[in-house]
Coordinates of C-alpha atoms and ligand atoms in Angstrom, one line a residue:
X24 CA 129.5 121.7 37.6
X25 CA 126.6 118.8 38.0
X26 CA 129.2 116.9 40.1
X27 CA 130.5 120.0 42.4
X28 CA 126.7 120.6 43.4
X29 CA 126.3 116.9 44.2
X30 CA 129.0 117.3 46.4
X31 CA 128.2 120.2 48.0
X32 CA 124.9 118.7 48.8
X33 CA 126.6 115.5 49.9
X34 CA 128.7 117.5 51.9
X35 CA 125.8 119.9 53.1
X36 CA 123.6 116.8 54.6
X37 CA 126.5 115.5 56.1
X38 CA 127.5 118.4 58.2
X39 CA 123.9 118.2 59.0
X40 CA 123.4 114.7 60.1
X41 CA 127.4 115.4 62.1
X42 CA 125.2 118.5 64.0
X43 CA 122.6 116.2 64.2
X44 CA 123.7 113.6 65.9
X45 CA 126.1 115.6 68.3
X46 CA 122.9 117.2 70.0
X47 CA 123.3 115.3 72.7
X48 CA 120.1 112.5 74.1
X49 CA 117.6 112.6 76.5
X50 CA 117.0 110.0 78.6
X51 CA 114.4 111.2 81.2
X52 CA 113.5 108.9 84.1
X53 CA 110.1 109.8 85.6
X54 CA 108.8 107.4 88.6
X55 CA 105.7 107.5 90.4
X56 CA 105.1 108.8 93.9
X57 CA 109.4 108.5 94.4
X58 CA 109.8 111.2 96.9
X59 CA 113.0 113.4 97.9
X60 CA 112.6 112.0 102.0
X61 CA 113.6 108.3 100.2
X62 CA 116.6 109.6 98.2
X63 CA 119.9 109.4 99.8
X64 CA 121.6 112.2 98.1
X65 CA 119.0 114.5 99.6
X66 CA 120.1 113.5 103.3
X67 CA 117.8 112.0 106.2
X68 CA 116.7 109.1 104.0
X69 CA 116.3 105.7 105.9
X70 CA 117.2 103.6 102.8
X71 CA 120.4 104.1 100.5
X72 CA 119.8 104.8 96.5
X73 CA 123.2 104.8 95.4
X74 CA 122.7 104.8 92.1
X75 CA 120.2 108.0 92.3
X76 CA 122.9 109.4 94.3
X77 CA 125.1 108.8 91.3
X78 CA 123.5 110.7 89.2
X79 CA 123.4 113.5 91.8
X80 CA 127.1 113.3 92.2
X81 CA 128.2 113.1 88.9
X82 CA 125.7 116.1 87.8
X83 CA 123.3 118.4 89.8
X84 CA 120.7 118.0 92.5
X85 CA 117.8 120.5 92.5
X86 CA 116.6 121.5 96.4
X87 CA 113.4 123.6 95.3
X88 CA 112.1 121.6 92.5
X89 CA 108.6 121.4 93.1
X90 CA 105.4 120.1 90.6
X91 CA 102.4 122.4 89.7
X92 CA 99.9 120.0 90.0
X93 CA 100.9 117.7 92.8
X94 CA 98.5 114.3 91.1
X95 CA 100.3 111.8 88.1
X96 CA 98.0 112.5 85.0
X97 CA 98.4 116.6 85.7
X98 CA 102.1 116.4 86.4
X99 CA 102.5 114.6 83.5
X100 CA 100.5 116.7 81.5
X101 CA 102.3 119.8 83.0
X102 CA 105.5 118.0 82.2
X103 CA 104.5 117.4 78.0
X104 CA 103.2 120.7 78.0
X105 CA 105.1 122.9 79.7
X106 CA 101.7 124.3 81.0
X107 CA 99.7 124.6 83.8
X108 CA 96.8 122.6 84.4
X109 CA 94.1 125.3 83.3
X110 CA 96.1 125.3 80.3
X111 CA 96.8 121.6 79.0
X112 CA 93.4 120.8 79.9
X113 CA 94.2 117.6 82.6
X114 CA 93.6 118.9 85.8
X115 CA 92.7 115.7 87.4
X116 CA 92.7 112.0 87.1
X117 CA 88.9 111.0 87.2
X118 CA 87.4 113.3 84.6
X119 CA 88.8 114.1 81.3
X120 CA 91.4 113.2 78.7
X121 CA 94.1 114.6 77.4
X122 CA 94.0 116.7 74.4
X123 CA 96.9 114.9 72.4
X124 CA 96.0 117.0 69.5
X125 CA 97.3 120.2 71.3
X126 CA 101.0 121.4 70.9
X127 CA 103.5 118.8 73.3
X128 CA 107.0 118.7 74.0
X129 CA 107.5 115.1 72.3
X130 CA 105.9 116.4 68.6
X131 CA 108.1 119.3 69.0
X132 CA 110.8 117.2 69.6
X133 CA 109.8 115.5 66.7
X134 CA 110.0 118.5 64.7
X135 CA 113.2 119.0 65.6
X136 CA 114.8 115.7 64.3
X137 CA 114.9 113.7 67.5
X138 CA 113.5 110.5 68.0
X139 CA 111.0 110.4 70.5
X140 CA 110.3 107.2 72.9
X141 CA 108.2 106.3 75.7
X142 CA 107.9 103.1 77.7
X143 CA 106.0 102.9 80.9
X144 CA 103.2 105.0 82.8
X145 CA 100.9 107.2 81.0
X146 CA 98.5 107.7 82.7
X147 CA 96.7 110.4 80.4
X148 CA 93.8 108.2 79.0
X149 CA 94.2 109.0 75.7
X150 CA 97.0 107.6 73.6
X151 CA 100.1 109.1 73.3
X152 CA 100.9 111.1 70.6
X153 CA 104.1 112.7 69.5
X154 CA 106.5 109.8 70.1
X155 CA 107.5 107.4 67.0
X156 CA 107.7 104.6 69.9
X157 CA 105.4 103.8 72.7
X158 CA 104.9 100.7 74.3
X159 CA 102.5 102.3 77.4
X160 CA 100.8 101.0 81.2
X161 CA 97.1 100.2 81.2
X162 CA 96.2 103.7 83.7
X163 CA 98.2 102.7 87.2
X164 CA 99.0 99.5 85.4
X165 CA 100.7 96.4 87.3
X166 CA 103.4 95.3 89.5
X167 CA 103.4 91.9 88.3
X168 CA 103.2 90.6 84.7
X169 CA 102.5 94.0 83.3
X170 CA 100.3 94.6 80.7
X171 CA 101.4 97.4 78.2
X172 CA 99.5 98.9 75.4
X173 CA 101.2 98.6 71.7
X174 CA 101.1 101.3 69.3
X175 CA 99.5 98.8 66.9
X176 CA 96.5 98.9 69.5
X177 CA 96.6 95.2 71.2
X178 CA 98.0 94.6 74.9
X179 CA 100.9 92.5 75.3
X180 CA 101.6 90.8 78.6
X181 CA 105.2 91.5 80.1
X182 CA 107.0 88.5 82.5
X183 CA 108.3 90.1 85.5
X184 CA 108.3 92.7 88.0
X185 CA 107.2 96.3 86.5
X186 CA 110.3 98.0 87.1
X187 CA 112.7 95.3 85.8
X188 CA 110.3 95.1 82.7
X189 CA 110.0 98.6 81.6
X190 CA 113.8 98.9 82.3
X191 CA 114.1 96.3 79.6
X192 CA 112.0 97.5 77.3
X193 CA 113.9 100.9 77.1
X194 CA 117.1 99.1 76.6
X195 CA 115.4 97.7 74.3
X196 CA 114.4 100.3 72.3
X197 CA 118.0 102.1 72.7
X198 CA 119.6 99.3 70.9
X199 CA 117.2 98.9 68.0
X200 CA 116.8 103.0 67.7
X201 CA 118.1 105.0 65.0
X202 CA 122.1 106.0 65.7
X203 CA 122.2 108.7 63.4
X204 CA 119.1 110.1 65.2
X205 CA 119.5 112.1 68.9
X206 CA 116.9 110.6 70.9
X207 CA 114.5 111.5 73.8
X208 CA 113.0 108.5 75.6
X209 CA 110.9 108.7 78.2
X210 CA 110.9 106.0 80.8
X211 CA 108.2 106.0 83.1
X212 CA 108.0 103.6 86.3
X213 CA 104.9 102.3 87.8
X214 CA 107.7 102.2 91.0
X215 CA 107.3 103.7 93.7
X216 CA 102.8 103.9 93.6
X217 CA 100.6 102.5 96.0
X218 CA 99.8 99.7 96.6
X219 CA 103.7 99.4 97.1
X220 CA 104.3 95.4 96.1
X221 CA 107.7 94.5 95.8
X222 CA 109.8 92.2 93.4
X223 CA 110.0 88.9 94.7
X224 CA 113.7 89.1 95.4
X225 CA 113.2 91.8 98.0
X226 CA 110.7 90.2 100.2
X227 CA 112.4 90.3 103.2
X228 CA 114.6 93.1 102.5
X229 CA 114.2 95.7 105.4
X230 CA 112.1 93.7 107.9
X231 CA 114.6 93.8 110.3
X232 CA 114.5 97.7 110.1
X233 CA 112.5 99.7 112.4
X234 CA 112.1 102.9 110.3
X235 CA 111.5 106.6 112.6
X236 CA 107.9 108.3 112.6
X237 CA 108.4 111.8 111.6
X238 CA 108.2 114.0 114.2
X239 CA 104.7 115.6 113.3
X240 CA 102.9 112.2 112.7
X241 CA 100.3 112.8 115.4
X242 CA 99.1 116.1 113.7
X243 CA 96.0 117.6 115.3
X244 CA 95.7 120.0 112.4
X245 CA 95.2 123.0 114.5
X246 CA 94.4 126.2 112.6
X247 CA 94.0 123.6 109.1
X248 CA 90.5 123.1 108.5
X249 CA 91.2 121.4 105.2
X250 CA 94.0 119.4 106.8
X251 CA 91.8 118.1 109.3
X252 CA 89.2 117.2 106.5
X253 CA 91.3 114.7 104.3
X254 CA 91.3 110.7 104.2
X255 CA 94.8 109.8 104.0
X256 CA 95.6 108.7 107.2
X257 CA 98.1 106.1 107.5
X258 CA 96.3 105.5 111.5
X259 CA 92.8 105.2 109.6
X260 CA 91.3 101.9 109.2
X261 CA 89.6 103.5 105.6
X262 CA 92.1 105.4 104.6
X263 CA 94.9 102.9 104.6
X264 CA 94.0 99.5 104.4
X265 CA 95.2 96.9 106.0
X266 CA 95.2 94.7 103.7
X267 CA 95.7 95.9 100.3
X268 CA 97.5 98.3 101.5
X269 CA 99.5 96.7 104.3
X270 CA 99.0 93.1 103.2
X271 CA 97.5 91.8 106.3
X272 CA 95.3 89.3 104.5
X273 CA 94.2 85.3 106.0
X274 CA 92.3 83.7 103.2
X275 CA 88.4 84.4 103.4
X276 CA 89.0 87.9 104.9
X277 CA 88.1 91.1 102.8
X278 CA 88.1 95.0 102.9
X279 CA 87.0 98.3 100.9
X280 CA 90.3 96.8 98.7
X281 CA 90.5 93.8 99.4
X282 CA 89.6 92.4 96.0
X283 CA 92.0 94.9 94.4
X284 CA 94.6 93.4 96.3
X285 CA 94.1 89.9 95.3
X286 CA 93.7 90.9 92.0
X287 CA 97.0 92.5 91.4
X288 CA 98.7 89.6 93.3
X289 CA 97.1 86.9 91.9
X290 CA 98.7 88.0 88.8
X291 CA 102.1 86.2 89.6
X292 CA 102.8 82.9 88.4
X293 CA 102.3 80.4 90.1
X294 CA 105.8 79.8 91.6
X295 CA 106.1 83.2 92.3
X296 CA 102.6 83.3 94.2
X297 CA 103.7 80.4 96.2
X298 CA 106.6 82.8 97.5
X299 CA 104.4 85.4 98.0
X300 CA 102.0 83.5 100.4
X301 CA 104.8 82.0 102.0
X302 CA 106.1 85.3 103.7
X303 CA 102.9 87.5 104.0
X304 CA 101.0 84.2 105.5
X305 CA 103.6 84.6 108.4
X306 CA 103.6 88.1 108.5
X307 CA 99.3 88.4 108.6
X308 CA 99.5 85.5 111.4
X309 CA 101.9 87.3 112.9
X310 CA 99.8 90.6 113.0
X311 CA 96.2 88.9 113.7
X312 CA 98.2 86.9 116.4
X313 CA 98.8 90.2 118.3
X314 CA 95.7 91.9 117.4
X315 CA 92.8 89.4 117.1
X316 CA 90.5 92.5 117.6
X317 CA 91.4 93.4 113.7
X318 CA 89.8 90.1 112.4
X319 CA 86.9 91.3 110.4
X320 CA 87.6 94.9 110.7
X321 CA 85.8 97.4 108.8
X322 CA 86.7 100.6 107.5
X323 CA 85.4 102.1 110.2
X324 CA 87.0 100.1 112.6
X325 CA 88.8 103.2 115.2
X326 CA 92.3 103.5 115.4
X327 CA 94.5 101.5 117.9
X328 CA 98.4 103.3 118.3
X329 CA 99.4 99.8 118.1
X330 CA 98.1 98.9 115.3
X331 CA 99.1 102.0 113.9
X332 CA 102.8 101.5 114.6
X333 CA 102.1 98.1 112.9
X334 CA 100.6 99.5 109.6
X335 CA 103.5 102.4 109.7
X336 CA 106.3 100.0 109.6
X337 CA 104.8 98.1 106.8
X338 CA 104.6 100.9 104.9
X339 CA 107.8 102.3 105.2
X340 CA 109.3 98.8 104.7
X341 CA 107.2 97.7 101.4
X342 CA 107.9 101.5 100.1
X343 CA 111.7 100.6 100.5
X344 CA 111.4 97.4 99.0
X345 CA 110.2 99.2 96.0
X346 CA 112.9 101.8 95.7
X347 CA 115.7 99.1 96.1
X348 CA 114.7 97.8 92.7
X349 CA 114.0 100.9 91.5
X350 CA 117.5 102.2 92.7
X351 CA 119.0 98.9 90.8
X352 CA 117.1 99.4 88.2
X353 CA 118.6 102.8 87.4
X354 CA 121.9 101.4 88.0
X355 CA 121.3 99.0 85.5
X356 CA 120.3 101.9 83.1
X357 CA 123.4 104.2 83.9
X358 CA 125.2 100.9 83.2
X359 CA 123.8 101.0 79.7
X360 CA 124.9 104.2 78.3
X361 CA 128.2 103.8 79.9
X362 CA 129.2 100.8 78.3
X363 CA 127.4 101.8 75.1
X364 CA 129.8 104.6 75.5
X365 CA 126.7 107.2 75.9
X366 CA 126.5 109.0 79.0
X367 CA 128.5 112.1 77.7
X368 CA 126.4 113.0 75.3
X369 CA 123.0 112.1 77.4
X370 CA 121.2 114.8 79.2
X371 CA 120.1 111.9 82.3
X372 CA 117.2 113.3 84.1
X373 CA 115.5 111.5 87.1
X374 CA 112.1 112.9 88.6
X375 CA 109.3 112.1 90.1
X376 CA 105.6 112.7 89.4
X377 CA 105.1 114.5 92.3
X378 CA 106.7 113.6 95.7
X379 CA 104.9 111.7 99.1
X380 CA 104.2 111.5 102.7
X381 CA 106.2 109.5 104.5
X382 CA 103.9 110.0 107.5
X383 CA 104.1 113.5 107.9
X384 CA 101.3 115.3 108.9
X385 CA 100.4 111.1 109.8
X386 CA 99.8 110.6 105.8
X387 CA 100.7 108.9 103.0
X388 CA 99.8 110.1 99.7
X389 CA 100.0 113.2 98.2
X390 CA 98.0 116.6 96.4
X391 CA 98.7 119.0 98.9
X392 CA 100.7 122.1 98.4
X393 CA 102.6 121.2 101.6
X394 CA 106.2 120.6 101.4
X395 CA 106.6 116.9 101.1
X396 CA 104.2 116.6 98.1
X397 CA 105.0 120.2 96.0
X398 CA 108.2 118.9 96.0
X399 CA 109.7 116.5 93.9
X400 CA 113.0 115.1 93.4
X401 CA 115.4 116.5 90.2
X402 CA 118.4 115.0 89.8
X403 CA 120.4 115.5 86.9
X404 CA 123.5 114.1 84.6
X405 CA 124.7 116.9 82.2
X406 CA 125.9 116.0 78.7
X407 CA 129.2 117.5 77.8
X408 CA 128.9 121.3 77.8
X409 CA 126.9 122.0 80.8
X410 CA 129.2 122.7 83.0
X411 CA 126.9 123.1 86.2
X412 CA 127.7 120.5 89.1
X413 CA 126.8 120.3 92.8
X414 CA 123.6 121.3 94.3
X415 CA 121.0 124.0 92.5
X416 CA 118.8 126.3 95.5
X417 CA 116.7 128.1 92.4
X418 CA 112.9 127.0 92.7
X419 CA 112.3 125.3 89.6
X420 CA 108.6 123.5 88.2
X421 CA 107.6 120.3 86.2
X422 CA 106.5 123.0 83.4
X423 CA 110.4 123.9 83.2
X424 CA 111.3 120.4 81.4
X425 CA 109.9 121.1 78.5
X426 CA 111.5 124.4 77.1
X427 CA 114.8 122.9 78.7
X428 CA 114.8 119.8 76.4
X429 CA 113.5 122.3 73.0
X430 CA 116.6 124.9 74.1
X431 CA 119.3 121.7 74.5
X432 CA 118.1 120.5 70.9
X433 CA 118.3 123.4 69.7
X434 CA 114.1 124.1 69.0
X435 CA 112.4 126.9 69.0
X436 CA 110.2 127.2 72.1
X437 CA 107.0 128.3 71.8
X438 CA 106.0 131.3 73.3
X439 CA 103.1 130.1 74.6
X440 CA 105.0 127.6 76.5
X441 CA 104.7 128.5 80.6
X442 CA 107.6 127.1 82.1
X443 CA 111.5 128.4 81.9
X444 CA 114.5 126.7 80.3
X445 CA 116.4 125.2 83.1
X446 CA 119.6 125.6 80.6
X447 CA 120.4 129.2 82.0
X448 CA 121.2 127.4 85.0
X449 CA 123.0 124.3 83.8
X450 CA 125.5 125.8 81.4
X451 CA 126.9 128.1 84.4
X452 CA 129.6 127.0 87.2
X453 CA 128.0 129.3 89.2
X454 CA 124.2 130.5 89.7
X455 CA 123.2 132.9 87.6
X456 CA 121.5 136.6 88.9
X457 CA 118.0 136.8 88.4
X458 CA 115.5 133.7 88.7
X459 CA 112.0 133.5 89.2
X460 CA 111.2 134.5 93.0
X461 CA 107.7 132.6 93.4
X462 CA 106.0 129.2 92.3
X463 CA 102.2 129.1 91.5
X464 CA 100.6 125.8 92.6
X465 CA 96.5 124.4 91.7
X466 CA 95.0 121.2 92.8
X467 CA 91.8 120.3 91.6
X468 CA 90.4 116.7 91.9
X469 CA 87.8 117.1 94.4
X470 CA 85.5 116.1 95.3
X471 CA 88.0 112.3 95.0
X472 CA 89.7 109.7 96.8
X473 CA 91.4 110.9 99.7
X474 CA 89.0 114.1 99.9
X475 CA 92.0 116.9 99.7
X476 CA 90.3 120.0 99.0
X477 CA 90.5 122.2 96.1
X478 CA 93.3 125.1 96.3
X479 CA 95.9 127.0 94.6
X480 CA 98.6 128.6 95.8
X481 CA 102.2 130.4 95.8
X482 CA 105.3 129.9 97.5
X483 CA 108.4 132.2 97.5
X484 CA 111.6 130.8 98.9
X485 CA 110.6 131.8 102.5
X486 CA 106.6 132.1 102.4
X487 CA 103.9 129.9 101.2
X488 CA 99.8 131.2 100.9
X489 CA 97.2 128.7 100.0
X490 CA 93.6 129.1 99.4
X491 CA 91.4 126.0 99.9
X492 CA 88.2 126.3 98.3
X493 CA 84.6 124.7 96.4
X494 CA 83.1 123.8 99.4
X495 CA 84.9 125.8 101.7
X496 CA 87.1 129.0 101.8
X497 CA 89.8 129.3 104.1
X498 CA 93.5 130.2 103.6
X499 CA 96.3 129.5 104.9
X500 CA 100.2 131.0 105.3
X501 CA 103.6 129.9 106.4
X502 CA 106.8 131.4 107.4
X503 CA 109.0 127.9 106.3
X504 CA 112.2 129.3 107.6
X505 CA 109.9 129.2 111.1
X506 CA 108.0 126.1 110.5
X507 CA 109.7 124.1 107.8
X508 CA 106.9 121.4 108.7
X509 CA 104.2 123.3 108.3
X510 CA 102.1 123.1 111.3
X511 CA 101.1 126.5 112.6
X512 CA 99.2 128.2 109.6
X513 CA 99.6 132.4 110.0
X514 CA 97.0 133.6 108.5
X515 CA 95.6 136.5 109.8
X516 CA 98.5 136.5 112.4
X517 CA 99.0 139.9 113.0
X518 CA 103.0 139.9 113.1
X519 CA 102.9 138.2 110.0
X520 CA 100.4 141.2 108.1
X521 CA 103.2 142.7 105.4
X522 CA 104.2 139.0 104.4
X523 CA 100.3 138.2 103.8
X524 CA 99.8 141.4 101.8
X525 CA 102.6 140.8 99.9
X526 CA 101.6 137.3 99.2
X527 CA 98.3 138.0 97.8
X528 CA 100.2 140.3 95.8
X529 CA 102.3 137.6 94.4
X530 CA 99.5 135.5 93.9
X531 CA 97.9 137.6 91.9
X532 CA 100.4 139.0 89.8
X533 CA 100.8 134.7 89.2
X534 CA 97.6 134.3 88.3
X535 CA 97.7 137.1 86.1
X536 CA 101.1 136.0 84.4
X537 CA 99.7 132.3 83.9
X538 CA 96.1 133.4 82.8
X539 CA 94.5 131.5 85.8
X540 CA 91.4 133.1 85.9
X541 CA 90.5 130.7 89.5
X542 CA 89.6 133.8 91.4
X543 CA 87.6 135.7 89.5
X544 CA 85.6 132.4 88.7
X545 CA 85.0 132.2 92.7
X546 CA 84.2 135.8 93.3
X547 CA 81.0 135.2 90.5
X548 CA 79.7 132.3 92.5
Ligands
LIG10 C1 94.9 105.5 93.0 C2 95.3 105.3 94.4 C3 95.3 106.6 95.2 C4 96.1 107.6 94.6 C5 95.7 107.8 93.2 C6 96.4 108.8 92.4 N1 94.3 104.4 95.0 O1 93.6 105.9 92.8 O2 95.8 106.3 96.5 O3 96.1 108.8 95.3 O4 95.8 106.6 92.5 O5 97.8 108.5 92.3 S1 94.4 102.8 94.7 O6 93.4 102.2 95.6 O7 94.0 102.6 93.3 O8 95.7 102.4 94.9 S2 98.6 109.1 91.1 O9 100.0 109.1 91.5 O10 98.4 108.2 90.0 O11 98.1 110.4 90.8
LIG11 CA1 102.1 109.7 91.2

């Protein structure tokens, strides 16, 4: 009798550990400031990212995925959460710290018998909790020789380039992990963020490639008050420097970021730093060469069309740089599980923490709720089961993840957890009937670098409404099947009067569903 319940319990935990360890992984891929215009598989990119595209091919690609907090410590925050910003607490990046005591994705995880990992950005000030690994960036951290935070509280410095190095280290932490464990491991690229400095390898990649100014670049801002009132010019002296962003340096010279710049250069060996100087010596000579009026320029130096193709070429092309070694870098990754004989039983995802101007609107950056930076791209490889391929039109948010990955392990998700399971639409061959019809958007880190108001927002699949306010109170509205780029704002357009009502509507009924109490706090003031 002693001996038959011994080996029903033997057999008990082993049927366990079998359904264990046939939930399948999670292996999510966040980058920073990677957005859909730079993607291949989402058409009309200048560069190639085969191996995104990969991922997109083999699994789904989401059109309308979209963040709800379009700045890295909310998204990721939103992301952990599955909660809005007024919610998790971390609406912006320069005040505050995350509560890592409140309810996250990772402990639940946890709770569930996964293994939980991250390696790369953070970004949250406060140290992660939830994962049984972390090896974690210093805030933005570095391009070169990264430094990483342990969990036993010292800083380590990393040899390489950032991308190459976190890559690495979640190799690394695959092959040492716990094989009778599922796993979710979070790796999170310091790729693609300002100030955009590529791996040594890929210096001259792209310079012989004159990349297109979108077709709104010169943006007057008509009808956009808050539009007209940001600093994230890519033709602004201020806004964009020229030399940490655009790396027009000559020794002795110096800027608003100039030191910045040095800083995170002079943090390559000295080899390395030999081969830097070598080709942006050339390319600064090149540039003061042509314009020897930019010598000693200030931040308020005015803007020269020239000069502005100049700086709009060296953007595009140091941005690309960084996305080829990201795009390798992934490759390498996918390489990994396949050989390791993984990638069935791997959920893959690939994100970004919000997506970028490539110079629409004339801007770089991010934060507002137009197009370019609500959106963000979501590609995904499906583990065994989920049957979903091809391209996915639902609008789906960064607060989604969350209850997606509890669902796929088989957790119990919270109730008080904002966002939707994505699973509904993964397990299908086909899209499913009803979906949510509108998005709710909030920015808040203002007043802040790059001065992009305060404002929240809703868009449907046709129709966005935005209300910029703090210190100032205008709104805005846009038919995007009209104006896909988002230049001629329709508020208070007479033609347009049913869509505004019924977007105020939707706004509200939002703010009521989410608990974002926003306007009522205004209406007080
Ligand atoms: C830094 C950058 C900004 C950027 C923010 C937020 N300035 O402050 O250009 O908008 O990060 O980016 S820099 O001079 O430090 O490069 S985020 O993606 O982390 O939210
Ligand atoms: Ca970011």
């Amino acid at each position: 009798m002693k001996n038959l319940s011994l080996f029903s319990l033997a057999l008990v935990a082993s049927q366990s550990v079998m359904a264990q360890s046939s939930r399948p992984n999670i292996v999510y891929i966040m980058t920073d400031d990677h957005t859909a215009q730079m993607m291949s598989c989402y058409g009309n990119s200048p560069v190639q990212t085969p191996n995104l595209d990969r991922i997109a091919q083999e699994g789904v690609l989401f059109r309308n995925s979209f963040v709800a907090n379009s700045l890295s410590g909310p998204s990721r925050a939103c992301m952990l959460t599955g909660k809005h910003s007024h919610k998790n607490g971390f609406t912006n990046n320069e005040h505050g710290i995350f509560d890592g005591s409140q309810q996250t994705m990772p402990k639940l995880m946890q709770a569930a018998g996964y293994q939980t990992a991250i390696v790369g950005k953070w970004h949250l000030v406060s140290k992660p909790t939830g994962f049984d690994y972390y090896e974690v960036l210093h805030g933005q951290g570095e391009y070169y020789n990264p430094d990483f935070l342990q969990m036993d509280g010292t800083t380590q410095r990393a040899k390489g380039y950032c991308t190459d190095v976190i890559t690495d280290k979640a190799i690394q932490w695959m092959e040492h992990r716990d094989e009778q464990k599922p796993f979710i491991l979070f790796v999170h690229h310091k790729a693609c963020h300002r100030d955009w400095l590529p791996d040594l390898k890929d210096l001259r990649a792209f310079e012989n490639q004159t990349f297109e100014k979108p077709a709104n670049f010169y943006d007057t801002y008509e009808g956009r008050v808050a539009a007209q009132q940001q600093q994230m010019n890519v033709a602004s002296q201020h806004d964009m420097d020229l030399i940490y962003d655009n790396k027009a340096y000559l020794p002795g010279d110096s800027s608003r970021l100039s030191a910045t710049y040095l800083a995170y250069v002079n943090r390559l060996d000295k080899e390395d730093l030999q081969k830097y100087w070598t080709f942006h010596d050339s390319l600064s000579c090149d540039f003061y060469r042509r314009f020897p009026q930019m010598r000693g320029y200030t931040a308020d130096s005015p803007k020269d069309d020239a000069v502005t193709d100049w700086k709009f070429q060296r953007y595009m092309r140091d941005y690309a740089k960084v996305t080829k070694s990201l795009d390798e870098n992934i490759g390498r990754l996918l390489q990994y599980l396949e050989e390791k004989g993984m990638l069935d039983n791997t959920l893959i995802v690939y994100t970004s923490d919000q997506g970028f101007y490539m110079g629409e609107h004339g801007w770089f950056d991010k934060r507002f709720m137009y197009e370019e930076s609500l959106n963000t791209p979501l590609v995904m490889r499906l583990p065994q089961g989920l049957k979903r391929r091809g391209e996915i039109s639902e609008m789906v948010q960064n607060i989604d993840y969350a209850p997606t990955f509890l669902e796929l392990a088989g957790a119990k998700v919270p109730s008080d957890i904002q966002g939707q399971s994505l699973l509904p639409l993964l397990k299908q061959e086909k899209t499913i009937g009803k979906w949510r019809d509108a998005i709710y958007y909030h920015f808040y880190e203002y007043p802040a670098e790059h001065m992009a108001k305060r404002h929240y927002g809703v868009r449907t699949e046709r129709y966005k409404l935005i209300h910029f306010y703090n210190d100032i109170d205008t709104w805005e509205l846009y038919d995007l099947k009209a104006d896909p780029t988002e230049m001629h704002n329709l508020y208070g357009n007479p033609a347009y009067a049913k869509v505004q009502k019924d977007m105020h509507k939707k706004l509200k009924k939002l703010q009521a569903l989410y608990d974002d109490p926003i306007e009522s706090q205004i209406a007080k003031k």
